[in-house]
Coordinates of C-alpha atoms and ligand atoms in Angstrom, one line a residue:
M1 CA 0.0 0.0 0.0
T2 CA 1.6 3.3 -1.1
P3 CA 0.1 6.7 -0.8
D4 CA -1.4 8.1 -4.0
P5 CA 0.9 10.8 -5.4
A6 CA -2.2 12.6 -6.8
A7 CA -3.0 13.5 -3.2
T8 CA -0.2 16.0 -3.1
A9 CA -0.9 17.6 -6.5
P10 CA -1.7 21.3 -6.2
V11 CA -5.4 22.1 -5.6
P12 CA -6.9 24.3 -8.3
P13 CA -8.4 27.6 -6.9
R14 CA -12.1 27.7 -6.5
T15 CA -14.0 30.9 -6.4
P16 CA -16.7 30.8 -3.8
G17 CA -20.0 30.8 -5.6
D18 CA -23.6 31.1 -4.5
D19 CA -23.8 27.6 -3.1
A20 CA -26.0 28.1 0.0
D21 CA -24.9 24.9 1.5
W22 CA -21.1 25.4 1.3
W23 CA -20.8 25.4 5.1
R24 CA -22.3 22.0 5.7
Q25 CA -19.0 20.1 5.2
A26 CA -16.5 22.9 5.1
V27 CA -13.1 22.8 6.7
V28 CA -12.9 26.1 8.6
Y29 CA -9.5 27.3 9.8
Q30 CA -9.5 29.6 12.8
V31 CA -7.1 32.6 12.6
Y32 CA -6.3 34.3 15.9
P33 CA -5.1 37.4 14.1
R34 CA -2.9 38.9 16.7
S35 CA -0.8 35.7 16.7
F36 CA -0.9 34.6 13.1
A37 CA 1.4 36.9 11.1
D38 CA 2.8 40.3 11.7
S39 CA 3.4 42.5 8.6
D40 CA 4.8 45.6 10.3
G41 CA 7.1 44.1 13.0
D42 CA 5.3 45.7 16.0
G43 CA 4.9 42.3 17.6
L44 CA 1.1 42.0 17.0
G45 CA -0.2 40.0 14.1
D46 CA -2.4 42.0 11.7
L47 CA -4.7 41.8 8.7
R48 CA -1.9 42.3 6.1
G49 CA -0.1 39.5 7.8
V50 CA -3.2 37.3 7.2
T51 CA -3.3 38.3 3.5
S52 CA 0.4 37.5 3.2
R53 CA -0.1 34.0 4.4
I54 CA -3.1 33.1 2.1
P55 CA -0.8 30.9 0.0
H56 CA -0.3 28.8 3.1
L57 CA -4.1 28.5 3.6
R58 CA -4.6 27.7 0.0
S59 CA -2.0 25.0 -0.1
L60 CA -3.5 23.6 3.1
G61 CA -6.8 23.4 1.3
V62 CA -9.2 24.9 3.7
D63 CA -12.7 26.1 2.7
A64 CA -13.0 29.1 5.0
V65 CA -11.2 31.2 7.6
W66 CA -12.8 32.1 10.8
L67 CA -11.2 35.3 12.0
S68 CA -11.2 35.9 15.7
P69 CA -11.9 39.5 16.8
F70 CA -9.8 42.2 14.9
Y71 CA -11.8 45.1 16.2
P72 CA -10.4 48.0 18.2
S73 CA -9.8 46.7 21.7
A74 CA -7.6 47.3 24.8
L75 CA -7.0 43.5 24.7
A76 CA -8.3 42.9 28.2
D77 CA -9.5 39.6 26.8
G78 CA -7.5 39.1 23.6
G79 CA -9.9 41.2 21.5
Y80 CA -13.1 39.8 22.9
D81 CA -13.5 43.2 24.5
V82 CA -14.7 45.2 21.6
D83 CA -14.5 49.0 21.5
D84 CA -16.2 49.4 18.2
Y85 CA -18.0 46.6 16.2
R86 CA -17.7 48.3 12.9
A87 CA -14.0 49.1 12.7
V88 CA -10.6 47.5 12.6
D89 CA -8.1 47.8 15.4
P90 CA -5.6 50.4 14.0
R91 CA -2.7 48.2 15.2
L92 CA -4.2 45.4 12.9
G93 CA -4.9 47.6 10.0
T94 CA -7.7 49.5 8.3
L95 CA -11.1 48.7 6.7
E96 CA -9.3 48.9 3.4
D97 CA -6.9 46.2 4.6
F98 CA -9.9 44.1 5.6
D99 CA -11.5 44.5 2.2
A100 CA -8.2 43.6 0.5
M101 CA -7.9 40.5 2.8
A102 CA -11.5 39.4 2.1
A103 CA -11.0 39.9 -1.7
A104 CA -7.7 37.9 -1.6
L105 CA -9.3 35.1 0.4
H106 CA -12.2 34.9 -2.0
A107 CA -9.8 35.0 -5.0
A108 CA -8.1 32.0 -3.5
G109 CA -11.4 30.2 -3.1
I110 CA -11.6 30.7 0.7
R111 CA -14.6 32.1 2.5
L112 CA -14.5 34.4 5.4
I113 CA -16.3 34.1 8.8
V114 CA -15.9 36.8 11.3
D115 CA -16.3 36.6 15.1
I116 CA -19.1 38.7 16.6
V117 CA -19.2 39.4 20.3
P118 CA -22.8 40.3 21.3
N119 CA -22.9 39.4 25.0
H120 CA -20.7 42.2 26.1
S121 CA -18.8 45.2 24.7
S122 CA -15.6 46.6 26.1
N123 CA -15.7 49.2 28.8
R124 CA -14.2 51.6 26.3
H125 CA -17.1 51.3 23.9
A126 CA -18.8 54.7 23.3
W127 CA -22.0 53.3 24.9
F128 CA -20.3 52.3 28.1
R129 CA -18.6 55.6 28.4
E130 CA -21.9 57.3 27.9
A131 CA -23.5 55.1 30.5
L132 CA -20.8 56.0 33.0
A133 CA -21.4 59.7 32.4
A134 CA -25.2 59.4 32.7
P135 CA -27.2 59.1 35.9
P136 CA -28.8 55.8 37.2
G137 CA -32.0 55.0 35.4
S138 CA -31.0 56.9 32.2
P139 CA -31.5 55.4 28.7
A140 CA -27.7 55.3 28.4
R141 CA -27.4 53.0 31.4
D142 CA -30.2 50.8 30.1
R143 CA -28.0 49.5 27.3
Y144 CA -26.1 47.6 30.0
L145 CA -27.1 45.8 33.2
F146 CA -26.7 48.4 36.0
R147 CA -28.2 47.7 39.4
D148 CA -28.1 49.3 42.8
G149 CA -25.9 47.5 45.3
G150 CA -27.1 45.9 48.5
G151 CA -26.6 46.9 52.1
P152 CA -27.6 50.3 53.6
D153 CA -25.1 52.2 51.4
G154 CA -25.2 50.0 48.3
S155 CA -21.7 48.9 48.9
L156 CA -22.5 45.2 48.4
P157 CA -22.7 43.6 45.0
P158 CA -26.3 43.0 43.8
S159 CA -25.7 39.2 44.0
D160 CA -22.8 36.8 44.8
W161 CA -22.4 35.7 41.2
Q162 CA -18.9 34.9 40.0
S163 CA -17.5 35.8 36.6
V164 CA -16.4 33.0 34.3
F165 CA -12.8 34.3 34.6
G166 CA -12.9 34.3 38.4
G167 CA -13.8 37.1 40.9
P168 CA -17.2 38.8 41.2
A169 CA -19.5 39.3 38.2
W170 CA -20.4 42.8 39.4
T171 CA -18.2 45.9 39.5
R172 CA -19.1 49.2 41.2
V173 CA -18.8 52.4 39.3
T174 CA -18.1 55.9 40.4
E175 CA -20.9 58.3 39.6
P176 CA -20.2 61.4 37.6
D177 CA -20.3 63.4 40.8
G178 CA -17.5 61.3 42.3
T179 CA -19.6 59.3 44.7
P180 CA -19.5 55.4 44.8
G181 CA -22.4 54.3 42.6
Q182 CA -24.3 51.5 40.9
W183 CA -22.9 48.1 39.9
Y184 CA -22.8 46.6 36.4
L185 CA -22.9 43.0 35.5
H186 CA -20.0 41.3 33.6
L187 CA -20.0 37.6 33.1
F188 CA -16.4 37.8 32.0
A189 CA -13.8 40.4 32.8
A190 CA -14.7 43.8 34.4
E191 CA -13.6 45.4 31.1
Q192 CA -16.4 43.4 29.4
P193 CA -19.8 44.9 30.6
D194 CA -22.7 42.8 29.6
L195 CA -25.2 44.4 27.2
N196 CA -28.9 44.5 27.9
W197 CA -30.6 42.5 25.1
D198 CA -34.0 43.6 26.3
N199 CA -33.1 47.1 25.0
P200 CA -34.4 47.6 21.4
E201 CA -31.5 49.8 20.5
V202 CA -29.0 47.1 21.4
R203 CA -30.9 44.7 19.2
Q204 CA -31.1 47.1 16.3
D205 CA -27.4 48.0 16.5
F206 CA -26.3 44.4 16.1
L207 CA -28.4 44.0 13.1
T208 CA -26.6 47.0 11.6
T209 CA -23.3 45.4 12.5
L210 CA -24.3 42.1 10.8
R211 CA -25.3 44.1 7.7
F212 CA -22.1 46.1 7.8
W213 CA -19.8 43.0 7.5
A214 CA -22.2 41.0 5.3
D215 CA -22.2 44.0 2.9
R216 CA -18.4 43.9 2.8
G217 CA -18.6 40.3 1.6
V218 CA -18.2 38.4 4.8
D219 CA -19.7 34.9 4.3
G220 CA -20.6 34.1 7.9
F221 CA -20.4 34.8 11.6
R222 CA -19.1 32.9 14.6
V223 CA -21.3 34.1 17.5
D224 CA -19.4 34.4 20.8
V225 CA -21.1 33.2 24.0
A226 CA -24.3 32.8 22.0
H227 CA -26.1 31.3 25.0
A228 CA -25.8 34.3 27.3
L229 CA -27.6 37.2 25.7
A230 CA -31.0 36.7 27.2
K231 CA -31.1 37.2 31.0
D232 CA -33.7 37.4 33.7
L233 CA -32.6 39.9 36.3
T234 CA -35.9 40.1 38.1
E235 CA -35.3 41.2 41.7
P236 CA -34.6 39.8 44.2
L237 CA -31.7 38.2 42.4
P238 CA -31.2 34.6 43.4
S239 CA -27.9 33.6 45.0
A240 CA -25.3 31.5 43.1
A241 CA -26.2 28.5 45.2
E242 CA -29.9 28.9 44.4
I243 CA -29.3 28.7 40.6
A244 CA -26.4 26.2 40.6
D245 CA -28.7 23.4 39.5
A246 CA -31.3 25.4 37.6
A247 CA -33.3 23.3 35.1
H248 CA -32.4 23.8 31.4
G249 CA -33.9 27.1 30.1
T250 CA -34.5 28.5 33.6
H251 CA -31.1 29.8 34.6
P252 CA -31.2 33.6 34.8
L253 CA -28.0 34.0 32.9
W254 CA -27.3 31.1 30.6
D255 CA -29.2 29.3 27.7
R256 CA -32.6 30.9 28.3
D257 CA -35.3 30.1 25.8
E258 CA -35.9 33.8 24.9
V259 CA -32.4 34.0 23.4
H260 CA -33.7 32.3 20.3
A261 CA -36.0 35.2 19.5
I262 CA -32.8 37.3 19.0
Y263 CA -31.4 34.8 16.5
T264 CA -34.7 34.6 14.6
E265 CA -34.2 38.3 13.9
W266 CA -30.6 37.7 12.9
R267 CA -31.6 35.0 10.6
E268 CA -33.9 37.3 8.7
V269 CA -30.9 39.6 8.0
L270 CA -28.6 36.7 7.2
D271 CA -31.1 35.2 4.8
S272 CA -31.5 38.5 2.9
Y273 CA -28.1 37.9 1.3
T274 CA -27.2 35.6 -1.6
P275 CA -26.0 33.1 -0.6
P276 CA -27.4 33.4 2.9
R277 CA -24.8 34.3 5.4
T278 CA -24.0 31.5 7.8
A279 CA -23.7 31.6 11.6
V280 CA -22.3 29.2 14.1
A281 CA -23.1 29.5 17.8
E282 CA -20.5 29.2 20.5
A283 CA -23.0 27.8 23.0
W284 CA -21.6 25.7 25.9
V285 CA -25.0 24.2 26.6
H286 CA -26.2 20.7 27.3
A287 CA -26.2 18.5 24.2
S288 CA -30.0 18.3 24.4
R289 CA -30.2 22.1 24.0
R290 CA -27.8 22.6 21.2
A291 CA -30.2 21.9 18.3
R292 CA -32.2 25.1 19.2
Y293 CA -29.2 27.2 18.2
A294 CA -28.5 25.2 15.1
V295 CA -32.0 25.2 13.5
P296 CA -32.3 26.8 10.0
G297 CA -34.5 29.6 11.4
G298 CA -31.9 30.3 14.1
L299 CA -28.1 30.7 13.7
G300 CA -28.0 27.5 11.6
Q301 CA -25.1 25.7 13.2
A302 CA -23.7 25.3 16.7
F303 CA -20.3 24.2 18.0
N304 CA -20.2 20.8 19.6
F305 CA -17.2 20.7 21.9
D306 CA -17.7 17.0 22.9
L307 CA -14.8 15.7 20.9
L308 CA -12.5 18.3 22.4
Q309 CA -13.6 17.2 25.8
A310 CA -13.1 13.5 25.2
D311 CA -10.1 11.4 26.1
W312 CA -8.2 9.6 23.4
D313 CA -10.5 6.6 23.8
A314 CA -12.4 4.6 21.2
K315 CA -15.6 4.3 23.2
Q316 CA -15.7 8.0 24.0
F317 CA -15.0 9.0 20.5
R318 CA -17.7 6.7 19.1
T319 CA -20.3 7.9 21.5
V320 CA -19.6 11.5 20.7
V321 CA -19.8 11.0 17.0
T322 CA -23.0 8.9 17.1
D323 CA -24.7 11.3 19.5
N324 CA -23.7 14.4 17.6
L325 CA -24.8 13.1 14.2
A326 CA -28.2 12.3 15.7
L327 CA -28.3 15.8 17.3
A328 CA -27.4 17.5 14.0
A329 CA -30.0 15.5 12.2
E330 CA -32.5 16.8 14.8
S331 CA -31.7 20.4 14.0
G332 CA -31.3 20.1 10.3
A333 CA -27.8 21.5 10.5
S334 CA -24.6 19.5 9.9
S335 CA -22.5 18.7 12.9
T336 CA -19.4 20.7 13.8
W337 CA -16.2 19.0 15.0
V338 CA -13.4 20.7 17.0
L339 CA -10.3 19.4 18.6
S340 CA -8.5 22.7 19.3
N341 CA -9.3 26.4 19.5
H342 CA -8.0 29.5 21.2
D343 CA -9.6 28.7 24.5
V344 CA -8.3 25.2 25.3
V345 CA -5.0 23.4 25.6
R346 CA -3.8 22.2 22.2
H347 CA -4.9 18.6 21.4
A348 CA -1.3 17.4 20.8
T349 CA -0.6 18.2 24.4
R350 CA -3.8 16.9 25.9
Y351 CA -3.3 13.5 24.3
G352 CA 0.3 13.3 25.7
L353 CA -1.0 13.5 29.3
P354 CA -2.6 10.8 31.3
P355 CA -6.4 10.5 30.5
G356 CA -9.2 11.8 32.6
G357 CA -9.2 14.3 35.4
G358 CA -10.6 17.3 33.5
R359 CA -12.1 20.1 35.4
H360 CA -15.6 19.1 34.6
G361 CA -15.2 15.4 35.1
Q362 CA -14.5 15.0 31.4
G363 CA -11.4 14.1 29.4
Q364 CA -7.9 15.4 30.1
D365 CA -8.0 19.1 29.6
G366 CA -4.4 19.9 30.6
V367 CA -5.5 22.8 32.8
D368 CA -3.9 21.4 36.0
W369 CA -0.8 20.4 34.1
L370 CA -0.5 24.0 32.9
L371 CA -0.5 25.2 36.6
T372 CA 2.7 23.2 37.2
G373 CA 4.4 25.1 34.3
G374 CA 4.0 21.9 32.2
T375 CA 6.1 19.8 34.5
S376 CA 3.7 17.4 36.2
P377 CA 2.5 14.9 35.0
V378 CA 5.3 14.5 32.5
L379 CA 4.1 15.2 29.0
D380 CA 4.8 12.5 26.4
A381 CA 5.1 15.0 23.5
E382 CA 5.7 12.4 20.8
L383 CA 2.8 10.2 21.8
G384 CA 0.6 13.3 22.1
L385 CA 1.4 14.4 18.6
R386 CA 1.0 10.9 17.2
R387 CA -2.5 10.7 18.7
A388 CA -3.3 14.2 17.6
R389 CA -2.5 13.4 14.0
A390 CA -4.7 10.3 14.3
A391 CA -7.5 12.2 15.9
T392 CA -7.4 14.9 13.3
L393 CA -7.6 12.4 10.5
L394 CA -10.5 10.7 12.1
M395 CA -12.3 14.1 12.6
L396 CA -11.7 15.0 9.0
A397 CA -13.5 11.7 7.9
L398 CA -16.7 12.6 9.7
P399 CA -19.7 14.1 8.0
G400 CA -20.1 17.8 8.9
S401 CA -17.8 20.7 9.2
A402 CA -14.4 20.6 10.8
Y403 CA -12.8 23.5 12.6
L404 CA -9.0 23.7 12.7
Y405 CA -7.1 26.0 14.9
Q406 CA -4.0 27.9 13.6
G407 CA -0.8 26.0 14.3
E408 CA -2.4 22.6 14.7
E409 CA -1.3 21.9 11.1
L410 CA 2.2 22.3 12.4
G411 CA 1.7 19.9 15.2
L412 CA 2.3 22.6 17.8
H413 CA 2.1 21.8 21.4
E414 CA 0.8 24.1 24.2
V415 CA 3.5 26.5 25.5
A416 CA 3.4 25.9 29.2
D417 CA 6.3 28.0 30.5
I418 CA 5.2 31.6 29.8
P419 CA 6.6 33.7 32.6
A420 CA 4.0 35.4 34.8
D421 CA 5.0 38.9 33.7
R422 CA 4.3 38.0 30.1
R423 CA 0.9 36.5 30.6
Q424 CA -2.1 38.3 29.0
D425 CA -5.2 36.2 29.7
P426 CA -7.6 37.8 32.2
T427 CA -8.1 34.4 33.7
F428 CA -4.6 34.6 35.1
F429 CA -5.2 38.0 36.7
R430 CA -8.7 37.5 37.9
S431 CA -7.9 34.2 39.5
G432 CA -4.9 35.7 41.3
G433 CA -2.7 33.2 39.4
T434 CA -4.6 30.1 40.6
E435 CA -5.4 29.6 36.9
V436 CA -2.9 30.4 34.2
G437 CA -5.3 30.7 31.3
R438 CA -5.1 30.4 27.6
D439 CA -2.0 32.2 26.5
G440 CA -0.2 28.9 25.8
C441 CA -2.2 28.1 22.7
R442 CA -2.1 31.7 21.5
V443 CA 1.7 32.1 21.0
P444 CA 2.5 33.5 17.6
L445 CA 3.1 30.9 14.9
P446 CA 6.6 29.9 13.7
W447 CA 6.8 30.3 9.9
T448 CA 10.5 30.0 9.6
A449 CA 13.2 28.2 11.6
D450 CA 15.1 31.4 12.1
G451 CA 14.7 35.1 12.1
P452 CA 13.2 37.3 14.8
S453 CA 10.0 35.6 16.1
F454 CA 10.5 32.6 13.7
G455 CA 9.1 34.5 10.7
F456 CA 6.0 35.7 12.6
G457 CA 7.2 39.2 11.8
D458 CA 10.3 41.3 11.6
G459 CA 10.1 42.2 15.3
P460 CA 9.5 40.4 18.5
A461 CA 6.4 38.3 19.3
H462 CA 3.8 39.6 21.8
L463 CA 4.0 36.3 23.6
P464 CA 7.3 34.6 24.1
Q465 CA 8.0 31.7 21.6
P466 CA 9.9 28.7 22.9
A467 CA 13.1 27.5 21.2
W468 CA 11.4 24.3 20.1
F469 CA 9.2 26.2 17.7
A470 CA 12.2 26.3 15.3
A471 CA 11.9 22.6 14.4
L472 CA 8.2 22.9 13.8
A473 CA 8.4 26.0 11.6
A474 CA 6.3 25.9 8.4
D475 CA 9.3 26.3 6.2
V476 CA 11.0 23.2 7.8
Q477 CA 7.9 21.1 7.4
E478 CA 7.5 22.2 3.8
R479 CA 10.5 20.0 2.9
D480 CA 9.4 17.0 4.9
P481 CA 7.0 14.4 3.5
H482 CA 6.3 13.0 7.0
A483 CA 5.6 16.4 8.5
T484 CA 2.3 17.2 10.1
L485 CA 1.8 20.0 7.6
T486 CA 2.1 17.5 4.8
L487 CA -0.4 15.2 6.5
Y488 CA -3.0 18.0 6.8
R489 CA -2.5 19.0 3.2
E490 CA -2.9 15.4 1.9
A491 CA -5.9 14.8 4.2
L492 CA -7.7 17.9 3.1
A493 CA -7.0 17.2 -0.6
W494 CA -8.4 13.7 -0.2
R495 CA -11.4 14.9 1.8
R496 CA -12.3 17.3 -1.0
R497 CA -12.1 14.5 -3.5
L498 CA -14.0 11.9 -1.5
Q499 CA -16.6 14.1 0.1
G500 CA -20.2 12.9 -0.4
P501 CA -23.5 12.8 1.4
E502 CA -23.5 13.5 5.2
E503 CA -23.7 9.8 6.1
L504 CA -21.6 7.5 8.2
E505 CA -21.8 3.8 8.9
W506 CA -19.8 2.1 11.6
V507 CA -18.1 -1.1 10.4
E508 CA -18.1 -3.6 13.3
G509 CA -15.6 -6.4 14.0
S510 CA -12.3 -4.6 13.7
G511 CA -11.6 -5.3 17.4
E512 CA -11.7 -3.5 20.6
G513 CA -10.1 -0.1 20.4
V514 CA -10.5 0.2 16.7
L515 CA -13.0 2.6 15.1
H516 CA -13.8 1.7 11.5
L517 CA -16.2 3.9 9.6
R518 CA -17.5 4.0 6.1
R519 CA -18.7 7.0 4.1
P520 CA -20.6 7.0 0.9
G521 CA -18.5 6.3 -2.2
G522 CA -16.2 3.8 -0.6
W523 CA -14.3 6.1 1.7
Q524 CA -13.2 4.3 4.8
S525 CA -11.4 5.5 7.9
V526 CA -9.9 3.2 10.5
T527 CA -8.4 4.4 13.8
N528 CA -6.5 2.2 16.1
F529 CA -6.6 3.6 19.6
G530 CA -4.1 1.0 20.6
P531 CA -2.2 -0.7 22.0
E532 CA -1.6 -3.5 19.5
P533 CA -1.4 -3.2 15.6
A534 CA -4.7 -3.9 13.9
D535 CA -5.5 -5.4 10.5
L536 CA -6.7 -3.1 7.8
P537 CA -9.7 -4.0 5.7
P538 CA -9.2 -4.4 1.9
G539 CA -8.7 -1.2 0.0
I540 CA -6.2 1.2 -1.3
L541 CA -4.4 3.4 1.2
A542 CA -5.1 7.1 0.6
V543 CA -3.5 8.7 3.6
A544 CA -2.4 7.6 7.1
S545 CA -1.5 9.6 10.1
G546 CA 1.7 7.6 10.6
P547 CA 3.6 4.8 8.8
L548 CA 2.0 1.3 8.7
E549 CA 3.8 -1.7 10.1
D550 CA 4.0 -4.6 7.6
G551 CA 0.7 -3.4 6.2
R552 CA -1.0 -3.3 9.6
L553 CA -2.3 -0.2 11.4
P554 CA -0.1 0.6 14.4
A555 CA -1.4 1.9 17.7
D556 CA -2.6 5.6 17.8
T557 CA -2.8 5.8 14.0
T558 CA -5.6 6.5 11.5
A559 CA -5.7 5.4 7.9
W560 CA -8.1 6.3 5.1
L561 CA -8.8 3.6 2.5
V562 CA -10.6 4.1 -0.8
Ligands
GLC601 C1 -15.7 33.1 24.2 C2 -14.3 33.2 23.6 C3 -13.3 33.5 24.6 C4 -13.7 34.7 25.3 C5 -15.1 34.7 25.9 C6 -15.6 36.0 26.3 O1 -15.8 31.9 25.0 O2 -14.1 32.1 22.8 O3 -12.0 33.6 24.1 O4 -12.8 35.0 26.4 O5 -16.0 34.2 24.9 O6 -15.8 36.8 25.2

């Protein structure tokens, strides 16, 4: 069995057309722009940097780019604290740079999805400044969630709710006359005041924002914390303990049924374009609630993070796949698959740590390992990468859309030893260092083995890059037929060629720890979760995540047969 040389042949450019269903089985590559490529040497990645690396994305063979926030921001939360939803951070470029990037992506046959952050603005947004300058009860304050404090002098927060990043979810403001005043709600950092989605002006303004970017040719939206917009702040506010076990749909802050009325309005706007603009919800909700976000009359698709939370384990993977295909069918959307993103420890690293023990009783999440500076337990980096490659190849064989996170195509591991004085994630600061946060997966990419910041830019990188990045640089992998980059390219080329209806059939009998699936048209994927080599079914080998052993599939390896 030898790989088919046609798999590495250059992929012809495809200009995105009007196909309304393009997203259903798309491979979407997440660009975290401040860490992707820096065109002006200031240490921060920028939009011209993205444009300069389109050849990389094209040769990788992705269908779309999801661009994390590039809006003006003080970076209190890596750009998820937006000062102005209809502008580009001057450090990242201009609207003209954005248009040029979108045009160049489209010319390369790659669609563009932008991140939209509707739950909260930044505290530097014109509306929040106006709210601070206005008195309690004013229309300006009503765009946010201001409340009087408790206790005789209002010095107690309105409730004991905690922010997702640690610390209280309420911050007290100083009134224009200098006296201590009301409190505002922020589910995340204090620099991210939550918007009041009962306010019609807020609702209208986001429709304007959607149109603003859709008019500029954006193909879709990734909706940040989509499950938090609708809130019930009827007083008296319940305590955190009282709502800890709230039934689905009844929690005052998360996943309320009313949130879907917002997305019905959004869908009308999105559907007014040809082709309709897509949207994918980031909704960390119970699996049984996910379909509501993904229905065609709603956002149309929702992230499923189940694979990302599973251990490297055949049973867990199979259950996740089976359940999510059923859920997707329920909503009418296609499923989404994610192994890494900018919020979690990279999957090459997770799979190199002992399984289990995640924070939420799920698979290994690497969070506690990060707290030890990456020293305990000892990471088996080679095993982790081997499994990550196998997991990716399995994910890419599944019906639905696959989301890749920048750098995973280079086989990057998490960077665990970022010094405290270089950390940026608000999780680190708000938890008083008891959590280190997400900087380790956001370190600027290595494009070349040498040069300042490994080719990220002509200057330094805004987060320190480790010396081991040199060996994983894109230009090094370019010359290596066994490199992870080569594997990703071959897999995406084959996927495009083999893609058919969104159907999957499990093939039984390959033995315990082996997942064998068949897609329409004779595409088969076999993954050996180990530990012993497994026999492969008859077929021609298209691509494998590692070398075969005497025609057998070794442990922690996936092969596609045609
Ligand atoms: C989402 C983003 C995350 C951000 C948070 C608050 O979960 O993915 O990076 O910190 O929302 O906006």
